[in-house]
Tab-separated table of C-alpha atoms (C1' of nucleotides) in Angstrom:
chain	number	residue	atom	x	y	z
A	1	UNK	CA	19.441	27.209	35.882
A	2	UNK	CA	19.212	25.696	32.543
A	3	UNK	CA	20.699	22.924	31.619
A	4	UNK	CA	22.705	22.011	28.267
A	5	UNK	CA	19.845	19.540	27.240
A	6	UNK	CA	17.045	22.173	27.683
A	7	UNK	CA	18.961	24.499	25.962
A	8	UNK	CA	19.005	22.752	23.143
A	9	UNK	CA	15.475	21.665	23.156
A	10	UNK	CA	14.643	25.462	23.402
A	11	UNK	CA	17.331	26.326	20.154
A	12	UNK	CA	14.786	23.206	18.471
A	13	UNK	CA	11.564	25.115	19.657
A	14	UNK	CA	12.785	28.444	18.994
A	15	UNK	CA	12.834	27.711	15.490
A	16	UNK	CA	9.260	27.888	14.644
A	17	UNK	CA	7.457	29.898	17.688
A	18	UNK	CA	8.731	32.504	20.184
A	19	UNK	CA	8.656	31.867	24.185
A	20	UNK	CA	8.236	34.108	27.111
A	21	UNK	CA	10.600	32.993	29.748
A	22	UNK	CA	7.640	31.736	32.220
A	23	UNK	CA	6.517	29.723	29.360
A	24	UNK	CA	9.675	27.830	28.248
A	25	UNK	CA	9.898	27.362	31.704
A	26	UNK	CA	6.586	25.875	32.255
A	27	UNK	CA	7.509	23.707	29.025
A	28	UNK	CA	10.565	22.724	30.433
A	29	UNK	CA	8.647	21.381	33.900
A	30	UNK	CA	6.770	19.172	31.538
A	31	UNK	CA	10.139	17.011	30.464
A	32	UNK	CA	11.410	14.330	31.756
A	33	UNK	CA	15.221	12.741	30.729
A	34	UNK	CA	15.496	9.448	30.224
A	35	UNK	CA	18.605	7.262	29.275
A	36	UNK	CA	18.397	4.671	26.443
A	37	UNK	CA	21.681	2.458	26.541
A	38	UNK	CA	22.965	1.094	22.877
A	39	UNK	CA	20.507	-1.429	21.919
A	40	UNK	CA	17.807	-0.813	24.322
A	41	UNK	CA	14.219	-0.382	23.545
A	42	UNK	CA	12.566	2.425	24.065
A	43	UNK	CA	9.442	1.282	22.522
A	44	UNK	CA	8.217	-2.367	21.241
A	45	UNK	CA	5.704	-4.025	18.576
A	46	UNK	CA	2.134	-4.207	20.125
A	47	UNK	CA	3.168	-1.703	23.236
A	48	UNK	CA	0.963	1.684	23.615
A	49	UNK	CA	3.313	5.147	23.013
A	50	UNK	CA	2.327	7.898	25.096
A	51	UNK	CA	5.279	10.379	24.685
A	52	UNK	CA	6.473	11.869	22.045
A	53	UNK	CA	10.606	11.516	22.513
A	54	UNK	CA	13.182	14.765	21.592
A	55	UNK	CA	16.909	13.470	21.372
A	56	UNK	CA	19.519	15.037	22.118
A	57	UNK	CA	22.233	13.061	22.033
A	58	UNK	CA	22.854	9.673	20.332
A	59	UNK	CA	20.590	8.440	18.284
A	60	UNK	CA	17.550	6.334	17.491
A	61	UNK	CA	15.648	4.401	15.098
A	62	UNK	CA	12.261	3.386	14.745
A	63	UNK	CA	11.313	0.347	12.448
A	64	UNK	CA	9.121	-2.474	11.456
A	65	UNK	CA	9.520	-5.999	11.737
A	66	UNK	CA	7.482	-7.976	8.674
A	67	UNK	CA	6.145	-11.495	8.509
A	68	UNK	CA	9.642	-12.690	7.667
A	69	UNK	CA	11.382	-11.468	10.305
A	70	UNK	CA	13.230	-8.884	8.247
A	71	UNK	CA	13.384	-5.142	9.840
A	72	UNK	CA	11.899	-1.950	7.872
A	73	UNK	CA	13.338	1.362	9.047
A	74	UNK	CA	10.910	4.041	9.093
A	75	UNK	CA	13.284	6.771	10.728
A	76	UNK	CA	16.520	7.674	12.728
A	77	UNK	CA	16.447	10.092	15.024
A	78	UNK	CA	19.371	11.510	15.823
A	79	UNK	CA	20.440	14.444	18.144
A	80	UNK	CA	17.466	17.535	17.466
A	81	UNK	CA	14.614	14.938	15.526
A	82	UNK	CA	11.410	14.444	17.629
A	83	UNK	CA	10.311	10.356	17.574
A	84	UNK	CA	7.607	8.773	18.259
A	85	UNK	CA	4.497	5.770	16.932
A	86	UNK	CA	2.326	8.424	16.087
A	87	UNK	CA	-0.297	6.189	14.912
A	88	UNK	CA	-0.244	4.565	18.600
A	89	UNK	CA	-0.416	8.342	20.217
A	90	UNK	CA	-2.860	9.699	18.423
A	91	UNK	CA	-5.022	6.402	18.386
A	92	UNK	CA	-4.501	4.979	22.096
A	93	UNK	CA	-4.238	1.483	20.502
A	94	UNK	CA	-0.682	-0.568	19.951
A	95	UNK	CA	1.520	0.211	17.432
A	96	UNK	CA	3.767	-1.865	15.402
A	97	UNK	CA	6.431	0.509	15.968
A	98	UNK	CA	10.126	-0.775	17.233
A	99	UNK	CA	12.220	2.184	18.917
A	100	UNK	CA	15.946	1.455	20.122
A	101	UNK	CA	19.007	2.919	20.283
A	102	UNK	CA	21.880	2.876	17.793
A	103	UNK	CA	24.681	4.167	20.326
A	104	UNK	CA	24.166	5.540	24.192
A	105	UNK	CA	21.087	7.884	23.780
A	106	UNK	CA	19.501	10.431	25.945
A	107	UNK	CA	16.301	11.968	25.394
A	108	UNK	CA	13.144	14.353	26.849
A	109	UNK	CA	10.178	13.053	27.445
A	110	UNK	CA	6.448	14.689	26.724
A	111	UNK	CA	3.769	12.799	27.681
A	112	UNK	CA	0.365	12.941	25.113
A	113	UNK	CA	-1.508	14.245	28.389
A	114	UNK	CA	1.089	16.757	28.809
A	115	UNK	CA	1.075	17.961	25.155
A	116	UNK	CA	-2.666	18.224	25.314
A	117	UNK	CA	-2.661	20.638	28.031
A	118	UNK	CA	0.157	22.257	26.797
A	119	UNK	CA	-2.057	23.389	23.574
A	120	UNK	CA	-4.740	24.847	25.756
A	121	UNK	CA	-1.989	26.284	28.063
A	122	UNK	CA	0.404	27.959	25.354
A	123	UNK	CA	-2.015	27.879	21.790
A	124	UNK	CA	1.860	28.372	20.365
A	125	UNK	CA	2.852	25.318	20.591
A	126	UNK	CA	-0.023	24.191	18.310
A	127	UNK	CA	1.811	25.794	15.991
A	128	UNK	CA	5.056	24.492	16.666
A	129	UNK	CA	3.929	21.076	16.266
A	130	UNK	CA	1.716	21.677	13.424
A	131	UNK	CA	5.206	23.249	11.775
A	132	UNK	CA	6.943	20.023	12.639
A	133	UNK	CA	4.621	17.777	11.331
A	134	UNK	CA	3.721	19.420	7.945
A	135	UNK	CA	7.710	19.290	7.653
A	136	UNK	CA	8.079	15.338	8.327
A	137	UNK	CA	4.516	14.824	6.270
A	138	UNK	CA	6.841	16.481	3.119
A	139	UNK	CA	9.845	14.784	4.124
A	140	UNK	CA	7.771	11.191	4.179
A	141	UNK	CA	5.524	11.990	0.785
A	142	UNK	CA	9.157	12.480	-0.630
A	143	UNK	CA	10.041	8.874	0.161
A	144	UNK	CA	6.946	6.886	-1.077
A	145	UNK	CA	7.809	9.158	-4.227
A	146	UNK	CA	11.530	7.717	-4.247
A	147	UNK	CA	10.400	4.276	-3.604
A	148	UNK	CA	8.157	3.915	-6.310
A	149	UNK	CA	10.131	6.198	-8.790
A	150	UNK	CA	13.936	5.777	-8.135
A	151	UNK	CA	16.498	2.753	-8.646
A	152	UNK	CA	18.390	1.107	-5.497
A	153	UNK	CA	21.500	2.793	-6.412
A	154	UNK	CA	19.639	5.755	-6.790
A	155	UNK	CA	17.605	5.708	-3.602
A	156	UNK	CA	21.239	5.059	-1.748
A	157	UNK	CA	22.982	7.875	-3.512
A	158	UNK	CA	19.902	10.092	-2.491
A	159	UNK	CA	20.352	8.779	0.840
A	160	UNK	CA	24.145	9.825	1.164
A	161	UNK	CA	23.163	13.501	-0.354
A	162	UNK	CA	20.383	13.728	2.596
A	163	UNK	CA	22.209	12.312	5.445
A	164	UNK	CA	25.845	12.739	5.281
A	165	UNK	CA	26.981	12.429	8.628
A	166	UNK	CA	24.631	9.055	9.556
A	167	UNK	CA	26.556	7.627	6.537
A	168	UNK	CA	29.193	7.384	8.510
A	169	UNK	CA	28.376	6.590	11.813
A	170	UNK	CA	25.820	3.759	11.797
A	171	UNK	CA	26.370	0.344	10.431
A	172	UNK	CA	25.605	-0.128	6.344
A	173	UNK	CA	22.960	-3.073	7.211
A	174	UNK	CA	21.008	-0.406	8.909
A	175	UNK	CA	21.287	1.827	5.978
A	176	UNK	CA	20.041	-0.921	3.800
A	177	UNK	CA	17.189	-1.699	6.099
A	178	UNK	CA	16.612	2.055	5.565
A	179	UNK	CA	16.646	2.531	1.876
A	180	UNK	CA	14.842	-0.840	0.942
A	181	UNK	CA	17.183	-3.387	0.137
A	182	UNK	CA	19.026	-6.594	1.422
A	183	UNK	CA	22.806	-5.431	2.909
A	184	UNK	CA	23.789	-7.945	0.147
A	185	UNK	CA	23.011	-5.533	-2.762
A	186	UNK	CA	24.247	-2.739	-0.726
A	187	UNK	CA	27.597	-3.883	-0.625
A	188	UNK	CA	27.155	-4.433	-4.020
A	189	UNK	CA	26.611	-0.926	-4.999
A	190	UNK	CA	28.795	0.548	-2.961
A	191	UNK	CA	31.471	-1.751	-4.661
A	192	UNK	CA	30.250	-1.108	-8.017
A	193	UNK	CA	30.586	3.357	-6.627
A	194	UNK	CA	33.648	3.023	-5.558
A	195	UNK	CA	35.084	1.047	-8.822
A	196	UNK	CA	33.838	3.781	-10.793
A	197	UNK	CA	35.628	6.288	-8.356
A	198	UNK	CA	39.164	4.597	-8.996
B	1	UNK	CA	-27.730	31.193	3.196
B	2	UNK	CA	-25.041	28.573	3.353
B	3	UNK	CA	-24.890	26.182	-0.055
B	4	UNK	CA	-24.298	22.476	0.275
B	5	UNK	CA	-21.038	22.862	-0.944
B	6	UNK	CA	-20.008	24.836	2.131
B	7	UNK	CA	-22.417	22.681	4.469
B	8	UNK	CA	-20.073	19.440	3.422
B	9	UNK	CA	-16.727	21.967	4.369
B	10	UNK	CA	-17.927	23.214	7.453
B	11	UNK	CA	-19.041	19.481	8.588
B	12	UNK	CA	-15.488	18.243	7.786
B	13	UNK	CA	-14.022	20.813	9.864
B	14	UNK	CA	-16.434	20.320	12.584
B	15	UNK	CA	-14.769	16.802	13.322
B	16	UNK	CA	-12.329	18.117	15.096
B	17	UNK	CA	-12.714	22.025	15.994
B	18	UNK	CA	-16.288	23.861	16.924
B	19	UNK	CA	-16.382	27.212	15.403
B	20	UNK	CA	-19.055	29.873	16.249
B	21	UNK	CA	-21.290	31.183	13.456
B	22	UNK	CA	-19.267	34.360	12.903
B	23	UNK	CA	-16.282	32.704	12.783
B	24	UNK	CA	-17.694	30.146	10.677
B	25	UNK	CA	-19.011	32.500	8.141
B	26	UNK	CA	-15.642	34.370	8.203
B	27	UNK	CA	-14.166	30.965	6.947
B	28	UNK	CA	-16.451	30.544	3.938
B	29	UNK	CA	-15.746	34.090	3.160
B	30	UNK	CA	-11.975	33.087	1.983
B	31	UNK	CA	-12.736	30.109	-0.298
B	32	UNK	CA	-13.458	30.545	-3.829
B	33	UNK	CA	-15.195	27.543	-5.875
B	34	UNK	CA	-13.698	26.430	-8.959
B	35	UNK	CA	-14.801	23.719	-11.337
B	36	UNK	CA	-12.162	21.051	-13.068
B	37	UNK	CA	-12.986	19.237	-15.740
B	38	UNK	CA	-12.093	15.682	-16.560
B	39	UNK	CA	-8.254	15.056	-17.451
B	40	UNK	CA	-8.010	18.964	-17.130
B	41	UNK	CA	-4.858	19.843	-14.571
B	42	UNK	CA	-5.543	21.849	-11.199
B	43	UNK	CA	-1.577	21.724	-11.034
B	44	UNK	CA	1.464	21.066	-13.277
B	45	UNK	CA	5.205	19.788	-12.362
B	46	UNK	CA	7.562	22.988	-12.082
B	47	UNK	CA	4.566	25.575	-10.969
B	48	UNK	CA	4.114	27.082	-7.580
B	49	UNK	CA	1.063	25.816	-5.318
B	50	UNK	CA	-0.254	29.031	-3.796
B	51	UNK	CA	-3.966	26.884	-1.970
B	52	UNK	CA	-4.991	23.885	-0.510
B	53	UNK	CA	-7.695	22.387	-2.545
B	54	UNK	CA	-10.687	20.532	-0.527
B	55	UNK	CA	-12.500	18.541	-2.955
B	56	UNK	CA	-16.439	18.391	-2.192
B	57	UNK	CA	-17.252	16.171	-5.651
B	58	UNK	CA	-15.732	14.235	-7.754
B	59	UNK	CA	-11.886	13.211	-7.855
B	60	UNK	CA	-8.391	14.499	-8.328
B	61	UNK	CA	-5.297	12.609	-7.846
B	62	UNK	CA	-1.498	14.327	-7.107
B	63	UNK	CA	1.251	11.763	-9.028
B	64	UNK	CA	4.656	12.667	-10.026
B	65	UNK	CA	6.244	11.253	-13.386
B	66	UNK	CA	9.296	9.936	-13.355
B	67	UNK	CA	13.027	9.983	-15.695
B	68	UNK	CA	10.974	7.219	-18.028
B	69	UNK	CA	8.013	9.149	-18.147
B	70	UNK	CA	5.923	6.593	-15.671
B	71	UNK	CA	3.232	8.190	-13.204
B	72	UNK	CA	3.668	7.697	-9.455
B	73	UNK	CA	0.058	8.078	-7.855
B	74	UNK	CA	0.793	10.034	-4.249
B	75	UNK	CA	-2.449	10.522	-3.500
B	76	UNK	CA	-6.414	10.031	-4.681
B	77	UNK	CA	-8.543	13.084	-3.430
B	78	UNK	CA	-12.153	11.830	-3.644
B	79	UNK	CA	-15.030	13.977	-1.823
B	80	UNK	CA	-13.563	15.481	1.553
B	81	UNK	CA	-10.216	15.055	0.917
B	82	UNK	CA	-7.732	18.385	0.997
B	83	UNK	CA	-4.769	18.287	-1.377
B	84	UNK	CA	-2.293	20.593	-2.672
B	85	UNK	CA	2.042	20.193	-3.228
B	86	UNK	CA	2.601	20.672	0.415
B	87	UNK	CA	6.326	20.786	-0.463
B	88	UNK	CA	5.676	23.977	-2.993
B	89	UNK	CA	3.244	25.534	-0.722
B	90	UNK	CA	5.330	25.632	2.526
B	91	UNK	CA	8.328	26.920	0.666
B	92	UNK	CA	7.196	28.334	-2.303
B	93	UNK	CA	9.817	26.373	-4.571
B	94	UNK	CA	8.285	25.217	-8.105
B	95	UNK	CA	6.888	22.077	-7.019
B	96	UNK	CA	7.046	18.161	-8.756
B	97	UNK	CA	3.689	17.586	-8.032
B	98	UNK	CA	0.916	17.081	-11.011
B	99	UNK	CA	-2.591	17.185	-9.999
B	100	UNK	CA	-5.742	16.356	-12.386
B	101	UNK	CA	-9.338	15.002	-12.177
B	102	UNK	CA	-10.382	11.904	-13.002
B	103	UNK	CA	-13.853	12.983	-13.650
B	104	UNK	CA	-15.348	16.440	-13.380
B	105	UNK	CA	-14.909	17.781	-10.097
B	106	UNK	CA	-15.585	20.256	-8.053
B	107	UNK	CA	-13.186	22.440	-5.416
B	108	UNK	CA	-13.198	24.996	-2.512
B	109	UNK	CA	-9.473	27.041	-2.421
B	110	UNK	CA	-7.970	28.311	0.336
B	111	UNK	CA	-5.227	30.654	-0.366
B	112	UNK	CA	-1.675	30.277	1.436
B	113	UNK	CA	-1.779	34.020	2.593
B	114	UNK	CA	-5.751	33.661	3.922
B	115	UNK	CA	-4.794	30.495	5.671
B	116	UNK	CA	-1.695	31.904	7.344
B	117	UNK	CA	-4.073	34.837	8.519
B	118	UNK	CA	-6.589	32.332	9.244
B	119	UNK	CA	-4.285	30.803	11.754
B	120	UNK	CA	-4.123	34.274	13.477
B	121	UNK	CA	-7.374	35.254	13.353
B	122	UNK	CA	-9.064	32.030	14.327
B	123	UNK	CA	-6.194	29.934	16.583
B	124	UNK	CA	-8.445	27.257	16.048
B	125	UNK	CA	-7.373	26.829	12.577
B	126	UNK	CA	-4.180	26.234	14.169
B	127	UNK	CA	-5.491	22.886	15.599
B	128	UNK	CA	-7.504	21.648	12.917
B	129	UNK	CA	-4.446	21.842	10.578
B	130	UNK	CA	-2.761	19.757	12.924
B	131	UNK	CA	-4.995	16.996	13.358
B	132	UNK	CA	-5.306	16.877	9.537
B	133	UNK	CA	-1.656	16.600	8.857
B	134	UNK	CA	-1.364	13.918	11.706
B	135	UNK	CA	-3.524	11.860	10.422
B	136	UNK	CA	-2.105	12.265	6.855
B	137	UNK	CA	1.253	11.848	8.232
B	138	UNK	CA	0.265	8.714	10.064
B	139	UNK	CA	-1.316	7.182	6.704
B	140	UNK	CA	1.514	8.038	4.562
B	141	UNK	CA	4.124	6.046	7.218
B	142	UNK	CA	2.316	3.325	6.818
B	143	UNK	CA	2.637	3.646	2.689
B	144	UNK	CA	6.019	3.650	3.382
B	145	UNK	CA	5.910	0.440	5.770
B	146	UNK	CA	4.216	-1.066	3.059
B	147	UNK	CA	6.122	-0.362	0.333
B	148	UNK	CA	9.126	-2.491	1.847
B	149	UNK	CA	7.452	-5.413	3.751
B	150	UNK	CA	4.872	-6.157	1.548
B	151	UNK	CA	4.045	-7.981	-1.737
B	152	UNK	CA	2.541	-6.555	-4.893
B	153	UNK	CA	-0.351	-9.020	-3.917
B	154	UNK	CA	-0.572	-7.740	-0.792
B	155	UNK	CA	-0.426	-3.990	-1.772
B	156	UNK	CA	-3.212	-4.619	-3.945
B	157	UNK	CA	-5.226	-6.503	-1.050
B	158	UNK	CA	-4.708	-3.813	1.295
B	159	UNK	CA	-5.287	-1.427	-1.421
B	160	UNK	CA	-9.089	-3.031	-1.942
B	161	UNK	CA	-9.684	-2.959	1.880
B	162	UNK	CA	-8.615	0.265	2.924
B	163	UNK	CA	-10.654	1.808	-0.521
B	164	UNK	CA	-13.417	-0.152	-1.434
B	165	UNK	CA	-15.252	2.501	-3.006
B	166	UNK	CA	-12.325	3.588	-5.238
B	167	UNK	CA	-12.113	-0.033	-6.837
B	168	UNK	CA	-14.820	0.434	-8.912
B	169	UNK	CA	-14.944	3.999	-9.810
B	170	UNK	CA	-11.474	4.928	-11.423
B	171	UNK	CA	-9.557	2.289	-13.809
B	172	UNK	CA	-6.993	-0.002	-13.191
B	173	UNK	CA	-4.215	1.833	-14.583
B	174	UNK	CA	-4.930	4.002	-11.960
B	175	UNK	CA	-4.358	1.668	-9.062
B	176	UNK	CA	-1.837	0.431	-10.811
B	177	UNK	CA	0.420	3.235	-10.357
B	178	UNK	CA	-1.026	4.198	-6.939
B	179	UNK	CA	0.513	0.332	-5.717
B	180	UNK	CA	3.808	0.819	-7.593
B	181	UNK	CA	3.266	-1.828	-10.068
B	182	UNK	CA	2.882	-2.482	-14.107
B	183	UNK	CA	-0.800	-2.458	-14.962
B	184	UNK	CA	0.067	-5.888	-17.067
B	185	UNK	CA	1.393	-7.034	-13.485
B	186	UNK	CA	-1.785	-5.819	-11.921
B	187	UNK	CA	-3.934	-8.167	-14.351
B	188	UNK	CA	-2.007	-11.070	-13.704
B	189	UNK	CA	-2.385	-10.754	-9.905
B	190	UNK	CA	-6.093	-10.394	-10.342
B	191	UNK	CA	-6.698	-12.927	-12.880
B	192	UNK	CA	-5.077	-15.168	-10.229
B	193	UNK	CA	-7.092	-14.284	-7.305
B	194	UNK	CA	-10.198	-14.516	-9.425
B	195	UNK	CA	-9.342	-17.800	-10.690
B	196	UNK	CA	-8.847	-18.949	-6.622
B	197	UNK	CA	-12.205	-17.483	-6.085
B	198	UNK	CA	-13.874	-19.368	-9.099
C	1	DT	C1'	-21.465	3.474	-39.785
C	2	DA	C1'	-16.954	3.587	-39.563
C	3	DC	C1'	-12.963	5.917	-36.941
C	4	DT	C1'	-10.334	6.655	-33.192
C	5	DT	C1'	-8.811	6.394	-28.554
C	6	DC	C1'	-8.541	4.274	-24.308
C	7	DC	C1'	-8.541	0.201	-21.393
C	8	DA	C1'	-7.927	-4.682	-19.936
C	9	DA	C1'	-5.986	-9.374	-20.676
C	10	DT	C1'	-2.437	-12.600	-21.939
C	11	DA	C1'	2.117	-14.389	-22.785
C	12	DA	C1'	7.155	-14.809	-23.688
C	13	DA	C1'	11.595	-12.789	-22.913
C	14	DC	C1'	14.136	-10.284	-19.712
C	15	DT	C1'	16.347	-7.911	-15.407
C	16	DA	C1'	16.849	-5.707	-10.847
C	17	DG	C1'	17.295	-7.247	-6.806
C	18	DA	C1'	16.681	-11.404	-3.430
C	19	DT	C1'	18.431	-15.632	-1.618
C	20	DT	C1'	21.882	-18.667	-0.159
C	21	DA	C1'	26.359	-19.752	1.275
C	22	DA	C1'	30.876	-18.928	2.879
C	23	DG	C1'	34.844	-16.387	4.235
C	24	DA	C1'	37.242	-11.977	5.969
C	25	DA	C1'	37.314	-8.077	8.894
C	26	DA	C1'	35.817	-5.509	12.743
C	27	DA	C1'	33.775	-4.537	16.875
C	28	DT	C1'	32.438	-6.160	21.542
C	29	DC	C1'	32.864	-8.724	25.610
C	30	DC	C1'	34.647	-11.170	29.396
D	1	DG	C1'	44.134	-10.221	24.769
D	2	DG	C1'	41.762	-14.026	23.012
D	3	DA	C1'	36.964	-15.602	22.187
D	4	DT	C1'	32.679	-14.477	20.349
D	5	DT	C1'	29.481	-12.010	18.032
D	6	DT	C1'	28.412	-8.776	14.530
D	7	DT	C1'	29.320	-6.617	10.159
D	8	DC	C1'	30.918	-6.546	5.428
D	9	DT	C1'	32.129	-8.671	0.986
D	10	DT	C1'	31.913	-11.753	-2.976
D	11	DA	C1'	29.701	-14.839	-6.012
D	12	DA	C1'	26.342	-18.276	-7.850
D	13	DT	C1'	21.633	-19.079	-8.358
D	14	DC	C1'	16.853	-17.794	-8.353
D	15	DT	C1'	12.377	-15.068	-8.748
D	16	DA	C1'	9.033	-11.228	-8.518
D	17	DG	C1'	7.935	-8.030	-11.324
D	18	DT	C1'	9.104	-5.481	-15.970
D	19	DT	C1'	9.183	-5.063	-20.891
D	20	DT	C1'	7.426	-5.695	-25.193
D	21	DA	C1'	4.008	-7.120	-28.176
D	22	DT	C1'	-0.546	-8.562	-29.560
D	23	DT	C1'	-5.508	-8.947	-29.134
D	24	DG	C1'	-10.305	-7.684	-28.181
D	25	DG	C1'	-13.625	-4.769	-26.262
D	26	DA	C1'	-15.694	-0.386	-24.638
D	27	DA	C1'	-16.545	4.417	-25.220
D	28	DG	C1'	-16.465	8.575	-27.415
D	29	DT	C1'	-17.152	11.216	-31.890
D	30	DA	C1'	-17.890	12.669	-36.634
DNA sequence: TACTTCCAATAAACTAGATTAAGAAAATCC
DNA sequence: GGATTTTCTTAATCTAGTTTATTGGAAGTA
């Protein structure tokens, strides 16, 4: 019996490396589901993170807070993204990494130990998460590119093109904390966008 | 007989995989050496990036150039460093990625269709890749983190710490457009913290 | 030796985006 | 369903960093 959360973490997996049926069930024995209610942390500044997190439904973020108080967002993780403070996991030490929810959230749950032995267990999946991380590595390079190179307005219209459907269901303050900019001059843009568009 | 340029590959790889002597030997079998010269390009915007480069001496840097025609510094690749346009090379789209040496320099290649057999031949490889792009992944997050919450001061402190030997081998310019600021705003900053130092 | 090219420093004018403040609209909570 | 908190908008003021321009020095080169 598989449930409709395993099946889609086996859709995710399936998209890199093939599984025998004893081994996605051996993966599967590995996960644990956890709940994350709206607002809830998941993981805080200074903690240590030892699972990486799969969602499946809801969404996340995972941010920075700076000397002033003001919040960074690194990612969102909505349903099919794998999260974690990778600097934290692969280090042992505490990270600096806030995780929380946006909306209701559940997720899967591999701890590092876990994924360690998985690697010697099934070399695949050594694959699969090399895959997955060469992906986000191009996906992150991108963005210190568009940080240094692009305009706010351009970095938010770039935004919109990449992630159409969290435009419209998360607040705008969290897409400014996203794209670099106060939710002031947000507004301001978007005002500016939508002048243009009559 | 191994030279010393393969002695300084096979050391880097033994940080984090142990290979026997046959399959070590099979390794050095796939790179070729090539030689760049100063200011000559290993890469140009709009080509296809068919290897991963691991530099053994000297020093290339990857930088994009923008709608104005300013250079964005990605990356410095100083001895031991691997770089290539990981976006090009995983999907063999032209690239945006420019890559040059800042003084003559001196490369191993490994070939996208040797490394992919690599990863079947020798698992290992598998893991090694891994580790490497999780640690570059974890270092470019924290570009990104300090793109937003931090000062051009600050970048440049950080910048200092985190490369010491860099400071005084390429030029200012350089660093410059590896922080994300004017070089004239550079030479203020430092004028300032040299004048607090007396 | 002069010729050129590249690099660093300085300074004044300028601008993208931040800060501050205040009100309107929406979502959330008893 | 009314109170309370959160989100969004607008606008005036301010500032970190850019732009433009000029100078002097260092390094390569004929």
């Amino acid at each position: 019996m598989v449930t409709e959360a395993q099946n889609i973490i086996l859709q995710n997996i399936a998209r890199h490396i093939t599984l025998t049926e004893a081994e996605a069930s051996h993966f599967l024995s590995l996960l644990t589901v956890q709940n994350v209610s709206k607002k809830q942390f998941w993981l805080k500044e200074g903690e240590i993170c030892r699972h990486s997190a799969f969602v499946f439904e809801g969404c996340l973020r995972g941010y920075t807070v700076d000397a002033n108080g003001f919040e960074h967002i690194l990612q969102f993780a909505p349903p099919n993204w794998w999260i974690s403070d990778m600097y934290s996991l692969l280090t042992g030490n505490p990270g600096q990494l806030m995780i929380d929810a946006l909306e209701p959230t559940r997720i899967m749950l591999l701890a590092k130990s876990d994924q360690e032995q998985l690697y010697k267990d099934i070399p695949k999946f050594e694959r699969f998460f090399r895959i997955i991380t060469e992906n986000s590595l191009v996906a992150n390079r991108q963005r210190v590119i568009d940080a240094m190179s692009l305009t706010a307005r351009e970095r938010y219209e770039q935004f919109c093109q990449r992630y159409p459907t969290l435009i419209n269901s998360i607040p705008q303050k969290q897409i400014a904390a996203y794209i670099g900019v106060t939710p002031e001059f947000l507004s301001k843009l978007r005002s500016i966008r939508n002048k243009a568009k009559g």
